[in-house]
JSON list of C-alpha atoms in Angstrom, two decimals:
[
{"chain": "A", "resi": 1, "resn": "UNK", "atom": "CA", "xyz": [-34.12, 27.51, -11.37]},
{"chain": "A", "resi": 2, "resn": "UNK", "atom": "CA", "xyz": [-34.28, 28.31, -7.65]},
{"chain": "A", "resi": 3, "resn": "UNK", "atom": "CA", "xyz": [-37.96, 27.44, -7.61]},
{"chain": "A", "resi": 4, "resn": "UNK", "atom": "CA", "xyz": [-37.31, 24.03, -9.17]},
{"chain": "A", "resi": 5, "resn": "UNK", "atom": "CA", "xyz": [-34.44, 23.38, -6.74]},
{"chain": "A", "resi": 6, "resn": "UNK", "atom": "CA", "xyz": [-36.81, 24.08, -3.87]},
{"chain": "A", "resi": 7, "resn": "UNK", "atom": "CA", "xyz": [-39.35, 21.65, -5.33]},
{"chain": "A", "resi": 8, "resn": "UNK", "atom": "CA", "xyz": [-36.70, 18.92, -5.66]},
{"chain": "A", "resi": 9, "resn": "UNK", "atom": "CA", "xyz": [-35.42, 19.50, -2.14]},
{"chain": "A", "resi": 10, "resn": "UNK", "atom": "CA", "xyz": [-38.99, 19.32, -0.78]},
{"chain": "A", "resi": 11, "resn": "UNK", "atom": "CA", "xyz": [-39.53, 16.06, -2.66]},
{"chain": "A", "resi": 12, "resn": "UNK", "atom": "CA", "xyz": [-36.31, 14.66, -1.22]},
{"chain": "A", "resi": 13, "resn": "UNK", "atom": "CA", "xyz": [-37.39, 15.65, 2.30]},
{"chain": "A", "resi": 14, "resn": "UNK", "atom": "CA", "xyz": [-40.58, 13.65, 1.74]},
{"chain": "A", "resi": 15, "resn": "UNK", "atom": "CA", "xyz": [-38.45, 10.73, 0.65]},
{"chain": "A", "resi": 16, "resn": "UNK", "atom": "CA", "xyz": [-36.07, 11.02, 3.60]},
{"chain": "A", "resi": 17, "resn": "UNK", "atom": "CA", "xyz": [-38.52, 11.74, 6.40]},
{"chain": "A", "resi": 18, "resn": "UNK", "atom": "CA", "xyz": [-41.72, 10.04, 5.27]},
{"chain": "A", "resi": 19, "resn": "UNK", "atom": "CA", "xyz": [-40.42, 7.21, 3.03]},
{"chain": "A", "resi": 20, "resn": "UNK", "atom": "CA", "xyz": [-42.61, 8.68, 0.30]},
{"chain": "A", "resi": 21, "resn": "UNK", "atom": "CA", "xyz": [-42.20, 6.36, -2.70]},
{"chain": "A", "resi": 22, "resn": "UNK", "atom": "CA", "xyz": [-44.26, 8.61, -4.97]},
{"chain": "A", "resi": 23, "resn": "UNK", "atom": "CA", "xyz": [-41.93, 11.55, -4.27]},
{"chain": "A", "resi": 24, "resn": "UNK", "atom": "CA", "xyz": [-38.94, 9.32, -5.00]},
{"chain": "A", "resi": 25, "resn": "UNK", "atom": "CA", "xyz": [-40.55, 8.15, -8.24]},
{"chain": "A", "resi": 26, "resn": "UNK", "atom": "CA", "xyz": [-41.06, 11.81, -9.28]},
{"chain": "A", "resi": 27, "resn": "UNK", "atom": "CA", "xyz": [-37.39, 12.60, -8.63]},
{"chain": "A", "resi": 28, "resn": "UNK", "atom": "CA", "xyz": [-36.33, 9.50, -10.53]},
{"chain": "A", "resi": 29, "resn": "UNK", "atom": "CA", "xyz": [-38.50, 10.28, -13.56]},
{"chain": "A", "resi": 30, "resn": "UNK", "atom": "CA", "xyz": [-37.36, 13.90, -13.58]},
{"chain": "A", "resi": 31, "resn": "UNK", "atom": "CA", "xyz": [-33.61, 13.23, -13.46]},
{"chain": "A", "resi": 32, "resn": "UNK", "atom": "CA", "xyz": [-33.00, 9.70, -14.79]},
{"chain": "A", "resi": 33, "resn": "UNK", "atom": "CA", "xyz": [-32.95, 10.45, -18.57]},
{"chain": "A", "resi": 34, "resn": "UNK", "atom": "CA", "xyz": [-30.64, 13.48, -18.26]},
{"chain": "A", "resi": 35, "resn": "UNK", "atom": "CA", "xyz": [-28.33, 11.66, -15.84]},
{"chain": "A", "resi": 36, "resn": "UNK", "atom": "CA", "xyz": [-28.04, 8.72, -18.26]},
{"chain": "A", "resi": 37, "resn": "UNK", "atom": "CA", "xyz": [-26.90, 11.11, -21.00]},
{"chain": "A", "resi": 38, "resn": "UNK", "atom": "CA", "xyz": [-24.47, 12.69, -18.52]},
{"chain": "A", "resi": 39, "resn": "UNK", "atom": "CA", "xyz": [-23.10, 9.27, -17.50]},
{"chain": "A", "resi": 40, "resn": "UNK", "atom": "CA", "xyz": [-22.48, 8.41, -21.15]},
{"chain": "A", "resi": 41, "resn": "UNK", "atom": "CA", "xyz": [-19.87, 11.19, -21.26]},
{"chain": "A", "resi": 42, "resn": "UNK", "atom": "CA", "xyz": [-17.77, 8.89, -19.08]},
{"chain": "A", "resi": 43, "resn": "UNK", "atom": "CA", "xyz": [-19.05, 5.43, -19.94]},
{"chain": "A", "resi": 44, "resn": "UNK", "atom": "CA", "xyz": [-19.72, 4.77, -23.61]},
{"chain": "A", "resi": 45, "resn": "UNK", "atom": "CA", "xyz": [-21.89, 1.66, -23.16]},
{"chain": "A", "resi": 46, "resn": "UNK", "atom": "CA", "xyz": [-25.46, 2.89, -22.80]},
{"chain": "A", "resi": 47, "resn": "UNK", "atom": "CA", "xyz": [-26.62, -0.08, -20.72]},
{"chain": "A", "resi": 48, "resn": "UNK", "atom": "CA", "xyz": [-23.75, 0.33, -18.27]},
{"chain": "A", "resi": 49, "resn": "UNK", "atom": "CA", "xyz": [-24.38, 4.08, -17.99]},
{"chain": "A", "resi": 50, "resn": "UNK", "atom": "CA", "xyz": [-28.03, 3.35, -17.18]},
{"chain": "A", "resi": 51, "resn": "UNK", "atom": "CA", "xyz": [-26.97, 0.81, -14.56]},
{"chain": "A", "resi": 52, "resn": "UNK", "atom": "CA", "xyz": [-24.67, 3.36, -12.92]},
{"chain": "A", "resi": 53, "resn": "UNK", "atom": "CA", "xyz": [-27.49, 5.93, -12.69]},
{"chain": "A", "resi": 54, "resn": "UNK", "atom": "CA", "xyz": [-29.86, 3.30, -11.30]},
{"chain": "A", "resi": 55, "resn": "UNK", "atom": "CA", "xyz": [-27.23, 2.40, -8.69]},
{"chain": "A", "resi": 56, "resn": "UNK", "atom": "CA", "xyz": [-27.06, 6.04, -7.64]},
{"chain": "A", "resi": 57, "resn": "UNK", "atom": "CA", "xyz": [-30.82, 6.18, -7.15]},
{"chain": "A", "resi": 58, "resn": "UNK", "atom": "CA", "xyz": [-30.79, 2.85, -5.34]},
{"chain": "A", "resi": 59, "resn": "UNK", "atom": "CA", "xyz": [-28.15, 4.13, -2.89]},
{"chain": "A", "resi": 60, "resn": "UNK", "atom": "CA", "xyz": [-30.12, 7.31, -2.35]},
{"chain": "A", "resi": 61, "resn": "UNK", "atom": "CA", "xyz": [-33.22, 5.29, -1.47]},
{"chain": "A", "resi": 62, "resn": "UNK", "atom": "CA", "xyz": [-31.24, 2.91, 0.73]},
{"chain": "A", "resi": 63, "resn": "UNK", "atom": "CA", "xyz": [-29.44, 5.71, 2.62]},
{"chain": "A", "resi": 64, "resn": "UNK", "atom": "CA", "xyz": [-32.26, 8.28, 2.54]},
{"chain": "A", "resi": 65, "resn": "UNK", "atom": "CA", "xyz": [-32.55, 8.46, 6.34]},
{"chain": "A", "resi": 66, "resn": "UNK", "atom": "CA", "xyz": [-28.90, 9.25, 6.94]},
{"chain": "A", "resi": 67, "resn": "UNK", "atom": "CA", "xyz": [-28.13, 11.51, 3.99]},
{"chain": "A", "resi": 68, "resn": "UNK", "atom": "CA", "xyz": [-27.31, 15.15, 4.62]},
{"chain": "A", "resi": 69, "resn": "UNK", "atom": "CA", "xyz": [-27.35, 17.01, 1.32]},
{"chain": "A", "resi": 70, "resn": "UNK", "atom": "CA", "xyz": [-25.70, 20.41, 1.67]},
{"chain": "A", "resi": 71, "resn": "UNK", "atom": "CA", "xyz": [-25.89, 21.42, -2.01]},
{"chain": "A", "resi": 72, "resn": "UNK", "atom": "CA", "xyz": [-28.85, 21.51, -4.37]},
{"chain": "A", "resi": 73, "resn": "UNK", "atom": "CA", "xyz": [-30.36, 18.11, -5.03]},
{"chain": "A", "resi": 74, "resn": "UNK", "atom": "CA", "xyz": [-29.54, 18.47, -8.74]},
{"chain": "A", "resi": 75, "resn": "UNK", "atom": "CA", "xyz": [-25.84, 19.12, -8.00]},
{"chain": "A", "resi": 76, "resn": "UNK", "atom": "CA", "xyz": [-25.81, 16.24, -5.55]},
{"chain": "A", "resi": 77, "resn": "UNK", "atom": "CA", "xyz": [-27.11, 13.86, -8.24]},
{"chain": "A", "resi": 78, "resn": "UNK", "atom": "CA", "xyz": [-24.63, 15.07, -10.86]},
{"chain": "A", "resi": 79, "resn": "UNK", "atom": "CA", "xyz": [-21.71, 14.69, -8.46]},
{"chain": "A", "resi": 80, "resn": "UNK", "atom": "CA", "xyz": [-22.91, 11.24, -7.37]},
{"chain": "A", "resi": 81, "resn": "UNK", "atom": "CA", "xyz": [-23.25, 10.00, -10.95]},
{"chain": "A", "resi": 82, "resn": "UNK", "atom": "CA", "xyz": [-19.83, 11.39, -11.89]},
{"chain": "A", "resi": 83, "resn": "UNK", "atom": "CA", "xyz": [-18.25, 9.69, -8.85]},
{"chain": "A", "resi": 84, "resn": "UNK", "atom": "CA", "xyz": [-19.96, 6.38, -9.61]},
{"chain": "A", "resi": 85, "resn": "UNK", "atom": "CA", "xyz": [-18.77, 6.57, -13.23]},
{"chain": "A", "resi": 86, "resn": "UNK", "atom": "CA", "xyz": [-15.22, 7.22, -12.06]},
{"chain": "A", "resi": 87, "resn": "UNK", "atom": "CA", "xyz": [-15.40, 4.30, -9.62]},
{"chain": "A", "resi": 88, "resn": "UNK", "atom": "CA", "xyz": [-16.76, 2.03, -12.34]},
{"chain": "A", "resi": 89, "resn": "UNK", "atom": "CA", "xyz": [-13.98, 3.00, -14.75]},
{"chain": "A", "resi": 90, "resn": "UNK", "atom": "CA", "xyz": [-11.35, 2.47, -12.06]},
{"chain": "A", "resi": 91, "resn": "UNK", "atom": "CA", "xyz": [-12.70, -1.02, -11.33]},
{"chain": "A", "resi": 92, "resn": "UNK", "atom": "CA", "xyz": [-12.75, -1.83, -15.05]},
{"chain": "A", "resi": 93, "resn": "UNK", "atom": "CA", "xyz": [-9.14, -0.75, -15.36]},
{"chain": "A", "resi": 94, "resn": "UNK", "atom": "CA", "xyz": [-8.11, -3.05, -12.50]},
{"chain": "A", "resi": 95, "resn": "UNK", "atom": "CA", "xyz": [-10.08, -5.96, -13.99]},
{"chain": "A", "resi": 96, "resn": "UNK", "atom": "CA", "xyz": [-8.54, -5.39, -17.43]},
{"chain": "A", "resi": 97, "resn": "UNK", "atom": "CA", "xyz": [-5.05, -5.27, -15.98]},
{"chain": "A", "resi": 98, "resn": "UNK", "atom": "CA", "xyz": [-5.71, -8.50, -14.06]},
{"chain": "A", "resi": 99, "resn": "UNK", "atom": "CA", "xyz": [-7.02, -10.24, -17.18]},
{"chain": "A", "resi": 100, "resn": "UNK", "atom": "CA", "xyz": [-4.00, -9.11, -19.19]},
{"chain": "A", "resi": 101, "resn": "UNK", "atom": "CA", "xyz": [-1.64, -10.48, -16.56]},
{"chain": "A", "resi": 102, "resn": "UNK", "atom": "CA", "xyz": [-3.49, -13.79, -16.54]},
{"chain": "A", "resi": 103, "resn": "UNK", "atom": "CA", "xyz": [-3.39, -13.95, -20.34]},
{"chain": "A", "resi": 104, "resn": "UNK", "atom": "CA", "xyz": [0.38, -13.40, -20.25]},
{"chain": "A", "resi": 105, "resn": "UNK", "atom": "CA", "xyz": [0.87, -16.17, -17.71]},
{"chain": "A", "resi": 106, "resn": "UNK", "atom": "CA", "xyz": [-1.19, -18.57, -19.86]},
{"chain": "A", "resi": 107, "resn": "UNK", "atom": "CA", "xyz": [0.81, -17.59, -22.94]},
{"chain": "A", "resi": 108, "resn": "UNK", "atom": "CA", "xyz": [4.07, -18.36, -21.12]},
{"chain": "A", "resi": 109, "resn": "UNK", "atom": "CA", "xyz": [2.93, -21.90, -20.24]},
{"chain": "A", "resi": 110, "resn": "UNK", "atom": "CA", "xyz": [4.21, -24.17, -22.96]},
{"chain": "A", "resi": 111, "resn": "UNK", "atom": "CA", "xyz": [2.17, -27.14, -24.22]},
{"chain": "A", "resi": 112, "resn": "UNK", "atom": "CA", "xyz": [4.81, -29.44, -22.75]},
{"chain": "A", "resi": 113, "resn": "UNK", "atom": "CA", "xyz": [4.32, -27.87, -19.31]},
{"chain": "A", "resi": 114, "resn": "UNK", "atom": "CA", "xyz": [0.53, -28.20, -19.58]},
{"chain": "A", "resi": 115, "resn": "UNK", "atom": "CA", "xyz": [0.89, -31.85, -20.58]},
{"chain": "A", "resi": 116, "resn": "UNK", "atom": "CA", "xyz": [3.38, -32.48, -17.78]},
{"chain": "A", "resi": 117, "resn": "UNK", "atom": "CA", "xyz": [1.05, -30.82, -15.25]},
{"chain": "A", "resi": 118, "resn": "UNK", "atom": "CA", "xyz": [-1.84, -33.05, -16.35]},
{"chain": "A", "resi": 119, "resn": "UNK", "atom": "CA", "xyz": [0.41, -36.09, -16.20]},
{"chain": "A", "resi": 120, "resn": "UNK", "atom": "CA", "xyz": [1.65, -35.04, -12.77]},
{"chain": "A", "resi": 121, "resn": "UNK", "atom": "CA", "xyz": [-1.91, -34.58, -11.53]},
{"chain": "A", "resi": 122, "resn": "UNK", "atom": "CA", "xyz": [-2.79, -38.10, -12.66]},
{"chain": "A", "resi": 123, "resn": "UNK", "atom": "CA", "xyz": [0.37, -39.55, -11.09]},
{"chain": "A", "resi": 124, "resn": "UNK", "atom": "CA", "xyz": [-0.33, -37.78, -7.79]},
{"chain": "A", "resi": 125, "resn": "UNK", "atom": "CA", "xyz": [-3.85, -39.22, -7.78]},
{"chain": "A", "resi": 126, "resn": "UNK", "atom": "CA", "xyz": [-2.49, -42.71, -8.41]},
{"chain": "A", "resi": 127, "resn": "UNK", "atom": "CA", "xyz": [0.18, -42.29, -5.72]},
{"chain": "A", "resi": 128, "resn": "UNK", "atom": "CA", "xyz": [-2.41, -41.14, -3.18]},
{"chain": "A", "resi": 129, "resn": "UNK", "atom": "CA", "xyz": [-4.57, -44.14, -4.04]},
{"chain": "A", "resi": 130, "resn": "UNK", "atom": "CA", "xyz": [-1.66, -46.42, -3.06]},
{"chain": "A", "resi": 131, "resn": "UNK", "atom": "CA", "xyz": [-1.55, -45.02, 0.48]},
{"chain": "A", "resi": 132, "resn": "UNK", "atom": "CA", "xyz": [-3.36, -46.89, 3.24]},
{"chain": "A", "resi": 133, "resn": "UNK", "atom": "CA", "xyz": [-6.79, -45.26, 3.82]},
{"chain": "A", "resi": 134, "resn": "UNK", "atom": "CA", "xyz": [-5.96, -43.78, 7.24]},
{"chain": "A", "resi": 135, "resn": "UNK", "atom": "CA", "xyz": [-2.62, -42.40, 6.00]},
{"chain": "A", "resi": 136, "resn": "UNK", "atom": "CA", "xyz": [-4.24, -40.92, 2.88]},
{"chain": "A", "resi": 137, "resn": "UNK", "atom": "CA", "xyz": [-7.05, -39.35, 4.93]},
{"chain": "A", "resi": 138, "resn": "UNK", "atom": "CA", "xyz": [-4.57, -37.74, 7.35]},
{"chain": "A", "resi": 139, "resn": "UNK", "atom": "CA", "xyz": [-2.38, -36.52, 4.47]},
{"chain": "A", "resi": 140, "resn": "UNK", "atom": "CA", "xyz": [-5.31, -35.01, 2.55]},
{"chain": "A", "resi": 141, "resn": "UNK", "atom": "CA", "xyz": [-6.62, -33.23, 5.64]},
{"chain": "A", "resi": 142, "resn": "UNK", "atom": "CA", "xyz": [-3.16, -31.82, 6.30]},
{"chain": "A", "resi": 143, "resn": "UNK", "atom": "CA", "xyz": [-2.15, -30.80, 2.79]},
{"chain": "A", "resi": 144, "resn": "UNK", "atom": "CA", "xyz": [-5.44, -30.13, 0.99]},
{"chain": "A", "resi": 145, "resn": "UNK", "atom": "CA", "xyz": [-7.62, -28.84, 3.83]},
{"chain": "A", "resi": 146, "resn": "UNK", "atom": "CA", "xyz": [-4.85, -27.11, 5.78]},
{"chain": "A", "resi": 147, "resn": "UNK", "atom": "CA", "xyz": [-5.77, -28.78, 9.07]},
{"chain": "A", "resi": 148, "resn": "UNK", "atom": "CA", "xyz": [-3.29, -29.01, 11.95]},
{"chain": "A", "resi": 149, "resn": "UNK", "atom": "CA", "xyz": [-2.04, -32.33, 13.26]},
{"chain": "A", "resi": 150, "resn": "UNK", "atom": "CA", "xyz": [-4.00, -31.73, 16.46]},
{"chain": "A", "resi": 151, "resn": "UNK", "atom": "CA", "xyz": [-7.26, -31.09, 14.56]},
{"chain": "A", "resi": 152, "resn": "UNK", "atom": "CA", "xyz": [-6.70, -34.18, 12.41]},
{"chain": "A", "resi": 153, "resn": "UNK", "atom": "CA", "xyz": [-5.95, -36.26, 15.51]},
{"chain": "A", "resi": 154, "resn": "UNK", "atom": "CA", "xyz": [-9.22, -35.08, 17.11]},
{"chain": "A", "resi": 155, "resn": "UNK", "atom": "CA", "xyz": [-11.20, -35.87, 13.99]},
{"chain": "A", "resi": 156, "resn": "UNK", "atom": "CA", "xyz": [-9.61, -39.30, 13.48]},
{"chain": "A", "resi": 157, "resn": "UNK", "atom": "CA", "xyz": [-9.61, -40.03, 17.22]},
{"chain": "A", "resi": 158, "resn": "UNK", "atom": "CA", "xyz": [-5.90, -40.85, 17.41]},
{"chain": "A", "resi": 159, "resn": "UNK", "atom": "CA", "xyz": [-2.92, -39.12, 18.99]},
{"chain": "A", "resi": 160, "resn": "UNK", "atom": "CA", "xyz": [-1.07, -36.25, 17.27]},
{"chain": "A", "resi": 161, "resn": "UNK", "atom": "CA", "xyz": [2.05, -38.44, 17.22]},
{"chain": "A", "resi": 162, "resn": "UNK", "atom": "CA", "xyz": [0.13, -41.00, 15.16]},
{"chain": "A", "resi": 163, "resn": "UNK", "atom": "CA", "xyz": [-0.83, -38.27, 12.70]},
{"chain": "A", "resi": 164, "resn": "UNK", "atom": "CA", "xyz": [2.79, -37.17, 12.52]},
{"chain": "A", "resi": 165, "resn": "UNK", "atom": "CA", "xyz": [3.73, -40.76, 11.72]},
{"chain": "A", "resi": 166, "resn": "UNK", "atom": "CA", "xyz": [0.99, -41.00, 9.03]},
{"chain": "A", "resi": 167, "resn": "UNK", "atom": "CA", "xyz": [2.16, -37.80, 7.33]},
{"chain": "A", "resi": 168, "resn": "UNK", "atom": "CA", "xyz": [5.77, -38.88, 7.45]},
{"chain": "A", "resi": 169, "resn": "UNK", "atom": "CA", "xyz": [4.84, -42.24, 5.93]},
{"chain": "A", "resi": 170, "resn": "UNK", "atom": "CA", "xyz": [2.74, -40.57, 3.21]},
{"chain": "A", "resi": 171, "resn": "UNK", "atom": "CA", "xyz": [5.58, -38.20, 2.28]},
{"chain": "A", "resi": 172, "resn": "UNK", "atom": "CA", "xyz": [8.05, -41.08, 2.09]},
{"chain": "A", "resi": 173, "resn": "UNK", "atom": "CA", "xyz": [5.76, -43.05, -0.26]},
{"chain": "A", "resi": 174, "resn": "UNK", "atom": "CA", "xyz": [4.96, -39.99, -2.36]},
{"chain": "A", "resi": 175, "resn": "UNK", "atom": "CA", "xyz": [8.67, -39.13, -2.75]},
{"chain": "A", "resi": 176, "resn": "UNK", "atom": "CA", "xyz": [9.27, -42.58, -4.18]},
{"chain": "A", "resi": 177, "resn": "UNK", "atom": "CA", "xyz": [6.18, -42.51, -6.42]},
{"chain": "A", "resi": 178, "resn": "UNK", "atom": "CA", "xyz": [6.85, -38.97, -7.69]},
{"chain": "A", "resi": 179, "resn": "UNK", "atom": "CA", "xyz": [10.65, -39.10, -7.94]},
{"chain": "A", "resi": 180, "resn": "UNK", "atom": "CA", "xyz": [10.56, -38.48, -11.71]},
{"chain": "A", "resi": 181, "resn": "UNK", "atom": "CA", "xyz": [8.61, -35.24, -11.14]},
{"chain": "A", "resi": 182, "resn": "UNK", "atom": "CA", "xyz": [10.53, -33.77, -8.18]},
{"chain": "A", "resi": 183, "resn": "UNK", "atom": "CA", "xyz": [12.60, -31.42, -10.37]},
{"chain": "A", "resi": 184, "resn": "UNK", "atom": "CA", "xyz": [9.48, -30.27, -12.19]},
{"chain": "A", "resi": 185, "resn": "UNK", "atom": "CA", "xyz": [7.65, -29.75, -8.88]},
{"chain": "A", "resi": 186, "resn": "UNK", "atom": "CA", "xyz": [10.46, -27.59, -7.55]},
{"chain": "A", "resi": 187, "resn": "UNK", "atom": "CA", "xyz": [9.97, -25.19, -10.48]},
{"chain": "A", "resi": 188, "resn": "UNK", "atom": "CA", "xyz": [6.36, -24.56, -9.42]},
{"chain": "A", "resi": 189, "resn": "UNK", "atom": "CA", "xyz": [6.95, -24.25, -5.67]}
]
C-alpha cells in the first residue's frame, strides 16, 4: 500500500509541477471507477455520482499548481468526493425546500385571484396607453426601470421638475383608471 501511495504522489507531482496530462489521465483511470462507487453511497443517482467525481478531478486539474496535499493522494480524493457529495446534497435540499415553498404559494392563489391579476395586467396596459407618450416614457423609466428623476431628466433632456410633473400626472391618471382595483392592489403591496 505504501508503495502505491508513493506512485500516486509521484504522479500528482508530475501533474502539479509539469502539467503532465498523461500522469493526470493515469490517476483518473486508476481512481475514477472506485470513487464513483464510493459517491453512490451518498448520491443514489449514478449519473449524478459520476458528475460529482468528475467535478473533483476537474478541480484538481484546475487548482493543481496551488494544491498542498498533506495526506496520501488516495485519502485526499476520498475526502474530496465525500465533501462534494455532501455539498451537492445540501444544495439539493435547499432547492427542494424552495420548490416546495413556491408550490405552496401557487396552491394558495385562487383561480379568482389569477383571473383578477390577468385582468389587472390588461387594465394597467390600457391605462398606460392612455398616457401622453412623454408622460408614459417617464413613468415607465421611473417605475419599471427604477431610474431616478435626475437620470430620466438627463435621458429625456428636460428638467427634473418636469419629470416630477410627468410622474405626478401619470399617477393621477392611473388612480382614476385603476380605481376599481386599488383595494386588490393594496393586498399585493
